[in-house]
Short mmCIF file of C-alpha atoms in Angstrom, two decimals:
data_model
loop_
_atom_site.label_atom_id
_atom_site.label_comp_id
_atom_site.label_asym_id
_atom_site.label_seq_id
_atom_site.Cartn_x
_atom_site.Cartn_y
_atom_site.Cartn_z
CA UNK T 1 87.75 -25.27 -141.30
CA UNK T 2 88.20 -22.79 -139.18
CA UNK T 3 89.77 -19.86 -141.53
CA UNK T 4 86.22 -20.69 -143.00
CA UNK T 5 84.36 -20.30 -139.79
CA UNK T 6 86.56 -16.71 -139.08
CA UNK T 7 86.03 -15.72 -142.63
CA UNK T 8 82.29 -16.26 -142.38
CA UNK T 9 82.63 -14.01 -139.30
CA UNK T 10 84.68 -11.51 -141.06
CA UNK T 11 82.32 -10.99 -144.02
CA UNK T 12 79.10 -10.50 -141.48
CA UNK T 13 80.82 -8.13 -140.35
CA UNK T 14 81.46 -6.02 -143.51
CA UNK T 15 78.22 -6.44 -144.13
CA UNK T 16 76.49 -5.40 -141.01
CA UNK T 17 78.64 -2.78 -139.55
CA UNK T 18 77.62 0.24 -142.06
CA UNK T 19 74.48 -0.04 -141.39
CA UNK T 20 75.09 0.54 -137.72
CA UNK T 21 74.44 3.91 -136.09
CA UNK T 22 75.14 5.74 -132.78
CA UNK T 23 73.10 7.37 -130.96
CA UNK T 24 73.51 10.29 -129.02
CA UNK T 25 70.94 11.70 -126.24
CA UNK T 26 70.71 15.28 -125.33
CA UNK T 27 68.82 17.92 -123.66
CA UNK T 28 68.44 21.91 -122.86
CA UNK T 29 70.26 22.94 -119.89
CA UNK T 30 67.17 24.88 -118.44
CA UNK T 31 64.63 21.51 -118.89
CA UNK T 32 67.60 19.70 -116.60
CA UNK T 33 67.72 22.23 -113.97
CA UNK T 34 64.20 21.88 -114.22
CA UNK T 35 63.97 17.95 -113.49
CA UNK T 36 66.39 18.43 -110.64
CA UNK T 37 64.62 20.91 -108.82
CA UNK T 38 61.08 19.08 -109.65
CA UNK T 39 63.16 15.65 -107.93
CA UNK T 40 64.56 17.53 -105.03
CA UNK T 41 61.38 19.36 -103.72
CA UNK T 42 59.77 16.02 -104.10
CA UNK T 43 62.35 14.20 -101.65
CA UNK T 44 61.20 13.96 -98.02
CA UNK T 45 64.39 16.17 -96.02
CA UNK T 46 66.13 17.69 -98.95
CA UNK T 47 69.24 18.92 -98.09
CA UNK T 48 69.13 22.87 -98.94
CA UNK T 49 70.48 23.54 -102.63
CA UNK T 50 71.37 26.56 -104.97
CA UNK T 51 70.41 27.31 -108.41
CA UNK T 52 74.15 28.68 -109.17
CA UNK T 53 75.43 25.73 -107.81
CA UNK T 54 72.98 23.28 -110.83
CA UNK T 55 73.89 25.44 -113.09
CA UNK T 56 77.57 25.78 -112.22
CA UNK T 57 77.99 21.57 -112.93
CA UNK T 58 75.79 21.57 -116.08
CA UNK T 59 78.03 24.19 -117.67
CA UNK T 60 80.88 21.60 -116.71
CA UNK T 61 78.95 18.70 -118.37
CA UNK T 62 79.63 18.22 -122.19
CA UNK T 63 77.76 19.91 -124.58
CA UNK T 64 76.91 19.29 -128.59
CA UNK T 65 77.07 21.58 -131.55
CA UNK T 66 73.81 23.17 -130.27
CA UNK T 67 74.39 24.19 -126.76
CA UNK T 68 72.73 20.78 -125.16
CA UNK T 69 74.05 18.56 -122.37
CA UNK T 70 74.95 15.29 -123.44
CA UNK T 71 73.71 12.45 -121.37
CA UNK T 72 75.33 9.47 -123.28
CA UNK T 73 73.24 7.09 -125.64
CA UNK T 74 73.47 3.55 -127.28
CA UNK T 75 73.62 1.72 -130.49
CA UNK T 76 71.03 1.63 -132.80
CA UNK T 77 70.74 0.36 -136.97
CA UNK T 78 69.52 1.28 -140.28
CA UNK T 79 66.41 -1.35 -141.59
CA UNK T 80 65.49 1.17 -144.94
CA UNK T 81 67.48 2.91 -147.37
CA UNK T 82 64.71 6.16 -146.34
CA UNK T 83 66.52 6.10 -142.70
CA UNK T 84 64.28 3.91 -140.40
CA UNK T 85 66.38 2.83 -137.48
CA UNK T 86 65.82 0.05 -135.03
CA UNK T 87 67.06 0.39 -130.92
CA UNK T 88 66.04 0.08 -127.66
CA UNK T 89 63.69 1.76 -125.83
CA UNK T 90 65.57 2.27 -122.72
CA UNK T 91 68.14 3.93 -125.14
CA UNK T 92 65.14 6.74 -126.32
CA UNK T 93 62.98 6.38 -122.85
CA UNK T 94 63.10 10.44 -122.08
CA UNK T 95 60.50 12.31 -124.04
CA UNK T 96 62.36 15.38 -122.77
CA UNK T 97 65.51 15.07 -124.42
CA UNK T 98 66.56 15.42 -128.14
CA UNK T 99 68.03 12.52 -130.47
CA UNK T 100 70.75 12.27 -133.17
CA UNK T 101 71.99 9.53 -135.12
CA UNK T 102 75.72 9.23 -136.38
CA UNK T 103 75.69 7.09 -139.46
CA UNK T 104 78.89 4.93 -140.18
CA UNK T 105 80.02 7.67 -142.47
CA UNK T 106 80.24 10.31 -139.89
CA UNK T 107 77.23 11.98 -140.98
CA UNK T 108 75.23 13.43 -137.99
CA UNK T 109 71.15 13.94 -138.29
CA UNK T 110 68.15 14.82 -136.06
CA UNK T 111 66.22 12.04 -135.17
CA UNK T 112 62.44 11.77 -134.70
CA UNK T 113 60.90 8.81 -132.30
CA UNK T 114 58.17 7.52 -134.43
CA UNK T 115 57.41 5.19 -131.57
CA UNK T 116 58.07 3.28 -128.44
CA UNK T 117 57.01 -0.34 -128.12
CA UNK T 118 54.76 -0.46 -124.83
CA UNK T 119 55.69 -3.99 -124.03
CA UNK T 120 59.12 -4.99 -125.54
CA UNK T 121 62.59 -3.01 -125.19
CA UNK T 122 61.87 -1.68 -128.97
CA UNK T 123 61.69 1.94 -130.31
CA UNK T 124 61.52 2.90 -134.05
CA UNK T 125 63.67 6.38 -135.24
CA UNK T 126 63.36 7.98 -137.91
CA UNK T 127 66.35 10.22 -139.67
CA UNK T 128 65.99 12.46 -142.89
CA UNK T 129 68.27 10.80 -145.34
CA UNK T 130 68.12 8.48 -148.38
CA UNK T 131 70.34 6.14 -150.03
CA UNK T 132 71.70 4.39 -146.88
CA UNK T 133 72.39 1.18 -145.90
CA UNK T 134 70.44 -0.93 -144.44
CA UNK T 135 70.58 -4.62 -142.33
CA UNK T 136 68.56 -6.55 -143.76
CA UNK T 137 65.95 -8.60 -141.52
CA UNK T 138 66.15 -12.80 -140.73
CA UNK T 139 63.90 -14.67 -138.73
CA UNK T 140 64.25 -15.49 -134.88
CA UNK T 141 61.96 -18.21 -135.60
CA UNK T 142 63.85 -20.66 -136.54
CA UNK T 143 67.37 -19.79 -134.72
CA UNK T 144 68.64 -23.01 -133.10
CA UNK T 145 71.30 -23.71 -129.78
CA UNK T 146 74.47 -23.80 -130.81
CA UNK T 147 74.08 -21.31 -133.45
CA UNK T 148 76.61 -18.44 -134.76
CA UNK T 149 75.57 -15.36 -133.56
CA UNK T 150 77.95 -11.89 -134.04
CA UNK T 151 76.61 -8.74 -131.58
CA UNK T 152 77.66 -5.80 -133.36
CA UNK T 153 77.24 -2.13 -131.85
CA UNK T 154 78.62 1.36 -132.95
CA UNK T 155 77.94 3.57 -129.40
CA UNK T 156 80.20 6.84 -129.03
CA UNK T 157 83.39 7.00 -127.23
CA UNK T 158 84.97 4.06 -126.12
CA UNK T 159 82.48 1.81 -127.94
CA UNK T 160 82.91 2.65 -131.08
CA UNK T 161 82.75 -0.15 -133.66
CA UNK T 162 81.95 -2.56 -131.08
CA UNK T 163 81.80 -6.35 -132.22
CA UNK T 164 81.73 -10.01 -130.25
CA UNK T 165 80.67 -13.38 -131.17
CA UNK T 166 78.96 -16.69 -129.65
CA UNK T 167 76.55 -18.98 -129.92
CA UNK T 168 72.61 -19.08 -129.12
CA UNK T 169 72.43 -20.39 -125.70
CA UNK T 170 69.34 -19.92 -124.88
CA UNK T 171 65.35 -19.40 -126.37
CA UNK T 172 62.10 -17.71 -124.94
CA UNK T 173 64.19 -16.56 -121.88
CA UNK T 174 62.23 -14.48 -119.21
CA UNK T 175 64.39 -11.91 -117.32
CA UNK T 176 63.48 -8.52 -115.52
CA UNK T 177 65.87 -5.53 -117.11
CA UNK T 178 66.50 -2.36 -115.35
CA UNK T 179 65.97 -0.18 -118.23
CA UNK T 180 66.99 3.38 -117.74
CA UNK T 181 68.93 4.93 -115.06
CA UNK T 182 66.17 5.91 -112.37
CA UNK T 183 66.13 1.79 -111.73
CA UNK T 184 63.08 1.34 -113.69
CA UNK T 185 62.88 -1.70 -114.72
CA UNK T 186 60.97 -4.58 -117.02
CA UNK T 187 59.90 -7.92 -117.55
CA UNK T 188 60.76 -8.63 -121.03
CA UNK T 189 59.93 -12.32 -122.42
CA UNK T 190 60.80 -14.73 -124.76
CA UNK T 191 64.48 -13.55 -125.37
CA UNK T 192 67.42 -15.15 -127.04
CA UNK T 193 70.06 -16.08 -124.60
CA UNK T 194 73.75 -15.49 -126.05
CA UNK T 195 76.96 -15.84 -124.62
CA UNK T 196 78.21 -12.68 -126.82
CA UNK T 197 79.08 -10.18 -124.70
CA UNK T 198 76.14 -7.63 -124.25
CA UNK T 199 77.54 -4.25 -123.30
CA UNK T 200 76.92 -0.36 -123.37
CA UNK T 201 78.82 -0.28 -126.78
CA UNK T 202 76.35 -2.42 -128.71
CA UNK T 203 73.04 -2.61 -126.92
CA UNK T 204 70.36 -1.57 -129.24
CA UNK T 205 72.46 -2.59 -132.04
CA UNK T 206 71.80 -5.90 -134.55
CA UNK T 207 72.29 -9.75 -133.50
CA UNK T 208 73.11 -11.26 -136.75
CA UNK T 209 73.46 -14.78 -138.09
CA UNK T 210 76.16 -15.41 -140.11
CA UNK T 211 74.21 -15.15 -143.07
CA UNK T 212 74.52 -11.45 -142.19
CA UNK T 213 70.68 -10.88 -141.37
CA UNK T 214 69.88 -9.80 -138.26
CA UNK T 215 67.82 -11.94 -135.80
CA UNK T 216 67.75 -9.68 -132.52
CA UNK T 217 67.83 -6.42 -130.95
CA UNK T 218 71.03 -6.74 -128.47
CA UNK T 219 68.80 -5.66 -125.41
CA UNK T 220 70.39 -6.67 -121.75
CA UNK T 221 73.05 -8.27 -120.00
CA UNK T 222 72.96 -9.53 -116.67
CA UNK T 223 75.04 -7.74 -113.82
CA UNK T 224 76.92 -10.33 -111.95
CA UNK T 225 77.05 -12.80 -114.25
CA UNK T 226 79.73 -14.17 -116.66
CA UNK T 227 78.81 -15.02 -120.57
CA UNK T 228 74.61 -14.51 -120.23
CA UNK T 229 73.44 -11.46 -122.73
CA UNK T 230 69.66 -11.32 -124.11
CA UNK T 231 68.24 -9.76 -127.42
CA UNK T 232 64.82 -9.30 -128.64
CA UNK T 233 63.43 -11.81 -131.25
CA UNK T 234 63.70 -9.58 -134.11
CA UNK T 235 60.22 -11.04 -135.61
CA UNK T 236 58.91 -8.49 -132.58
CA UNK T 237 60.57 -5.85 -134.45
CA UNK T 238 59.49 -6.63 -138.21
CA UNK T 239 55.64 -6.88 -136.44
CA UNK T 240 56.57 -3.51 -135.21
CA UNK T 241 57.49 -1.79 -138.61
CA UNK T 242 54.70 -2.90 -140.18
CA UNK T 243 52.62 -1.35 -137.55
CA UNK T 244 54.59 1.93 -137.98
CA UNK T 245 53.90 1.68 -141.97
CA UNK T 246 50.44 0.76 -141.63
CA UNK T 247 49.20 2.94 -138.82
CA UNK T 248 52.07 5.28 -137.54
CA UNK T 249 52.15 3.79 -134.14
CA UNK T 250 53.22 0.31 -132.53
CA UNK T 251 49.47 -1.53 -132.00
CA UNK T 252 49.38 -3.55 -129.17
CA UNK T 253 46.63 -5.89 -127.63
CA UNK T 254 44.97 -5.97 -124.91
CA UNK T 255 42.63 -7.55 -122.67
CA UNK T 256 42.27 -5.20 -119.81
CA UNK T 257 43.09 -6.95 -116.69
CA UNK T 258 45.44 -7.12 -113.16
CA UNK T 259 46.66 -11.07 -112.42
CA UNK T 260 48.97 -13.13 -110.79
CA UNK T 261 50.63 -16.28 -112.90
CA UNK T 262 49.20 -19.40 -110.29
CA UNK T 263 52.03 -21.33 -109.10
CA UNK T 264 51.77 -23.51 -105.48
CA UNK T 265 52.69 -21.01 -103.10
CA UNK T 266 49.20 -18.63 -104.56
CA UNK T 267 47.03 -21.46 -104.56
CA UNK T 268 47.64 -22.16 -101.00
CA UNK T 269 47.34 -18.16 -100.30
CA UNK T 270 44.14 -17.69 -102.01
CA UNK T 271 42.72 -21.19 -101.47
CA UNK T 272 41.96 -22.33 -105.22
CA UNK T 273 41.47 -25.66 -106.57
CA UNK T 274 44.12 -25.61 -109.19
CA UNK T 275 47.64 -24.20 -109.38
CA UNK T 276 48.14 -22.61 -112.70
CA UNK T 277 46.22 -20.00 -114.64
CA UNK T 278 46.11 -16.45 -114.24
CA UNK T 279 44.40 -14.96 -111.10
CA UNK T 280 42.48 -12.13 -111.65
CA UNK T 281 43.20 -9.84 -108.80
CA UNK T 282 43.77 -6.27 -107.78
CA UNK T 283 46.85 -6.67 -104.99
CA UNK T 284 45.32 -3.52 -103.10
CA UNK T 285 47.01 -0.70 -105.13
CA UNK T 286 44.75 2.61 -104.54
CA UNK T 287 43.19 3.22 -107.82
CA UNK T 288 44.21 -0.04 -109.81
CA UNK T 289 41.33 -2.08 -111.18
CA UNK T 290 41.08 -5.74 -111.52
CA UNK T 291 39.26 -5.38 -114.08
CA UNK T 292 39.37 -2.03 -116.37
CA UNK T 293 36.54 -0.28 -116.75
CA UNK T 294 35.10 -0.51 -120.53
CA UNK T 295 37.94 -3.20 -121.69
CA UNK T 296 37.50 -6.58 -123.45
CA UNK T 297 37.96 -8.28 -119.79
CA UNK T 298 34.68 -6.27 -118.60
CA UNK T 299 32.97 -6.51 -121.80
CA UNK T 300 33.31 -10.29 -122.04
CA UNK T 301 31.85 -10.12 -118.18
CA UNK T 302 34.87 -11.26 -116.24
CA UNK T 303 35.25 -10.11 -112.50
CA UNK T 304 37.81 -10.36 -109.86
CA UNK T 305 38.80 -13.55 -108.62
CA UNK T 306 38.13 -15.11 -111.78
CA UNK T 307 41.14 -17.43 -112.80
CA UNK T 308 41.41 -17.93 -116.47
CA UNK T 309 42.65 -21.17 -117.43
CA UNK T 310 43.86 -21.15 -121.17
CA UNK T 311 43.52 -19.04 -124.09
CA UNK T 312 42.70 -20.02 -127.62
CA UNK T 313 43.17 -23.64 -126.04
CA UNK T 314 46.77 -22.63 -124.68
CA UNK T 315 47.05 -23.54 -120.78
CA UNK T 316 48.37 -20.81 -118.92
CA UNK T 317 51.51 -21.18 -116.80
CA UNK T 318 54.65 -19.52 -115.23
CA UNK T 319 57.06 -20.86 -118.55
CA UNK T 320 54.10 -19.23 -120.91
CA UNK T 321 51.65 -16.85 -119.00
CA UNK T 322 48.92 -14.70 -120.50
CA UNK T 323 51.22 -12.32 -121.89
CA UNK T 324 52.86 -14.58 -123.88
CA UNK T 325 49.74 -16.26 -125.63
CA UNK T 326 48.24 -12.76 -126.03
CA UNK T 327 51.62 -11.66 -127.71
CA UNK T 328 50.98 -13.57 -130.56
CA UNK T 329 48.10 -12.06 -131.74
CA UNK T 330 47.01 -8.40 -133.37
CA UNK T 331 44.44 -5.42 -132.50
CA UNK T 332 41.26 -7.05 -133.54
CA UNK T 333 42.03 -10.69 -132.89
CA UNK T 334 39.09 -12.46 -131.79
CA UNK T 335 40.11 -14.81 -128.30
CA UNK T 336 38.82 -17.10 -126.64
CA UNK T 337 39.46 -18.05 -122.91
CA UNK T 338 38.84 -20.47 -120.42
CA UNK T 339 37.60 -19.05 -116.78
CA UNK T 340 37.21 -20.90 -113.62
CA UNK T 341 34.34 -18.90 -111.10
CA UNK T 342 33.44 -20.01 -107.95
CA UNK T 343 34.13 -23.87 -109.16
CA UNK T 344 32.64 -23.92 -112.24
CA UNK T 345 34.32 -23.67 -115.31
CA UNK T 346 32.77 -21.72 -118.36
CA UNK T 347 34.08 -20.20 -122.16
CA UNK T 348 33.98 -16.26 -123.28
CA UNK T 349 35.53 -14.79 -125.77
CA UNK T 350 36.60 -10.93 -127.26
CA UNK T 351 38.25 -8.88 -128.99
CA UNK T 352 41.31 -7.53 -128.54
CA UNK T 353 41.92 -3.92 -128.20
CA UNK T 354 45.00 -1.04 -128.61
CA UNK T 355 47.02 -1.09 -125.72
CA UNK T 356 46.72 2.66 -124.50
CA UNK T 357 49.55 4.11 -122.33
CA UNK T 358 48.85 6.01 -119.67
#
């Protein structure tokens, strides 16, 4: 029984790890002396600083075949024979720096980022080669606790071929990711919780059932904290390819509004009547709208202060807010909410736009 069980591991693994990538991140020395400079002219008391001295520790920084600094990168993997490739987003972020992809076979190639996903830790590559390997896609949907999941990753350097297994421990998991190295971080929903170790080596690379499809994007781990990795449901990625196929872009809706998820402690703050919803509110950020000018919100006549109570019949609450329900549906969607206004409680309903970044 379990030979069987480290078999089935075993052949996942055969079958998975070509298709897995590296991917390196790079960029001109003169665009990083650049973002220095910009950063330290920007910082209240900058300590005095000289251009030979930049330039003296980016020469000393190491370099690819074409002259750039290398500043690291992730895992990534093939999902078409034409060279799509599935990551992260934090692993792409900087639209200043350059991209390559090292296939299993040592192959190196120029990557193009055909898109990153403005809500979930997912990007979309694209690398100009044919006849590769590819993982093919599962379902997240019906992954159960207790299941058999293998994190595989493929990151240069000491990451290389990077593989660990465990079990589903977790669904629809909320965390808040930092996601690049300035600190930025994310609130990214609805994960799978694994006890697989989630590391530099294979984030951005395939969670796969031991059916060998894959059925997350290894995305996070938490700092501090023994056995607890996250990956994106990878039915967020498949809606994302066929966005990229059908439009060139990721598509994602949106309402066009600023709220707070109602729990006890805002009900007593802004004196409401009920203690779950989503508070439509504007927390006094200079030039932040409650309600965006010439979106769905403002079209369907919602205002500030307005809580809305459900959505297509869904009550909203901390466990599943707004932006879950909404995540479910396209561009074009028709919705309908429930709003509560001044004690009365009335319908509306819209359409749901593109999500526009700014």
């Amino acid at each position: 029984m379990a030979q069987d069980y480290e078999n089935a591991i075993i052949k996942t693994v055969k079958i998975v790890l070509p298709a897995v990538v590296s991917i390196a991140v790079a960029k001109e020395e003169k665009v990083i002396e650049e973002e220095i400079f910009s950063r330290i002219f920007r910082a209240p008391g900058y300590a005095p600083i000289y251009p030979e001295d930049i330039e003296s520790e980016i020469k000393k920084a190491p370099h690819d075949e074409k002259g750039r600094v290398q500043l690291g990168g992730g895992s990534g993997f093939l999902v078409s024979e034409d060279g799509l490739v599935l990551t992260n987003k934090h692993v792409v972020m900087d639209a200043n720096a350059s991209y390559s992809v090292m296939a299993s076979d040592g192959k190196s190639y120029e990557a193009v980022v055909l898109a990153r996903d403005p809500i979930n830790d997912i990007a979309i590559l694209k690398i100009p080669a044919k006849n590769l390997p590819a993982v093919k896609l599962g379902s997240s949907e019906n992954i159960e606790l207790g299941q058999t999941v293998v994190a595989i990753g493929n990151a240069l350097g000491q990451f290389q071929n990077s593989v660990s297994t465990g079990i589903v421990s977790g669904l629809s998991r909320l965390i808040t990711a930092t996601t690049d190295f300035s600190g930025h971080q994310e609130r990214l929903r609805g994960l799978i919780q694994t006890d697989a170790a989630i590391n530099p080596g294979n984030s951005g690379g395939p969670l796969v059932a031991l059916n060998g499809k894959a059925v997350g994007i290894n995305s996070a781990i938490v700092f501090g904290a023994q056995n607890i990795g996250f990956a994106i449901p990878i039915e967020r990625a498949k809606q994302a390819l066929e966005e990229i196929k059908k439009y060139g872009r990721i598509r994602r809706p949106f309402l066009g509004i600023r709220y707070l998820i109602l729990n006890p402690g805002l009900k007593a703050r802004f004196h409401l009547p009920l203690e779950k919803g989503a508070l439509i509110v504007n927390e006094g950020v200079p030039g932040d709208e409650a309600v965006i000018a010439g979106s769905p919100a403002e079209k369907a006549g919602l205002k500030e202060f307005d809580v809305i109570v459900s959505c297509n019949q869904k009550p909203i609450t901390e466990k599943e807010t707004l932006e879950d329900i909404l995540s479910e549906f396209q561009v074009g969607d028709k919705i309908s909410i429930r709003v509560l206004r001044q004690g009365k409680e009335f319908d509306a309903e819209f359409i749901l736009q593109e999500f526009k970044s700014v």
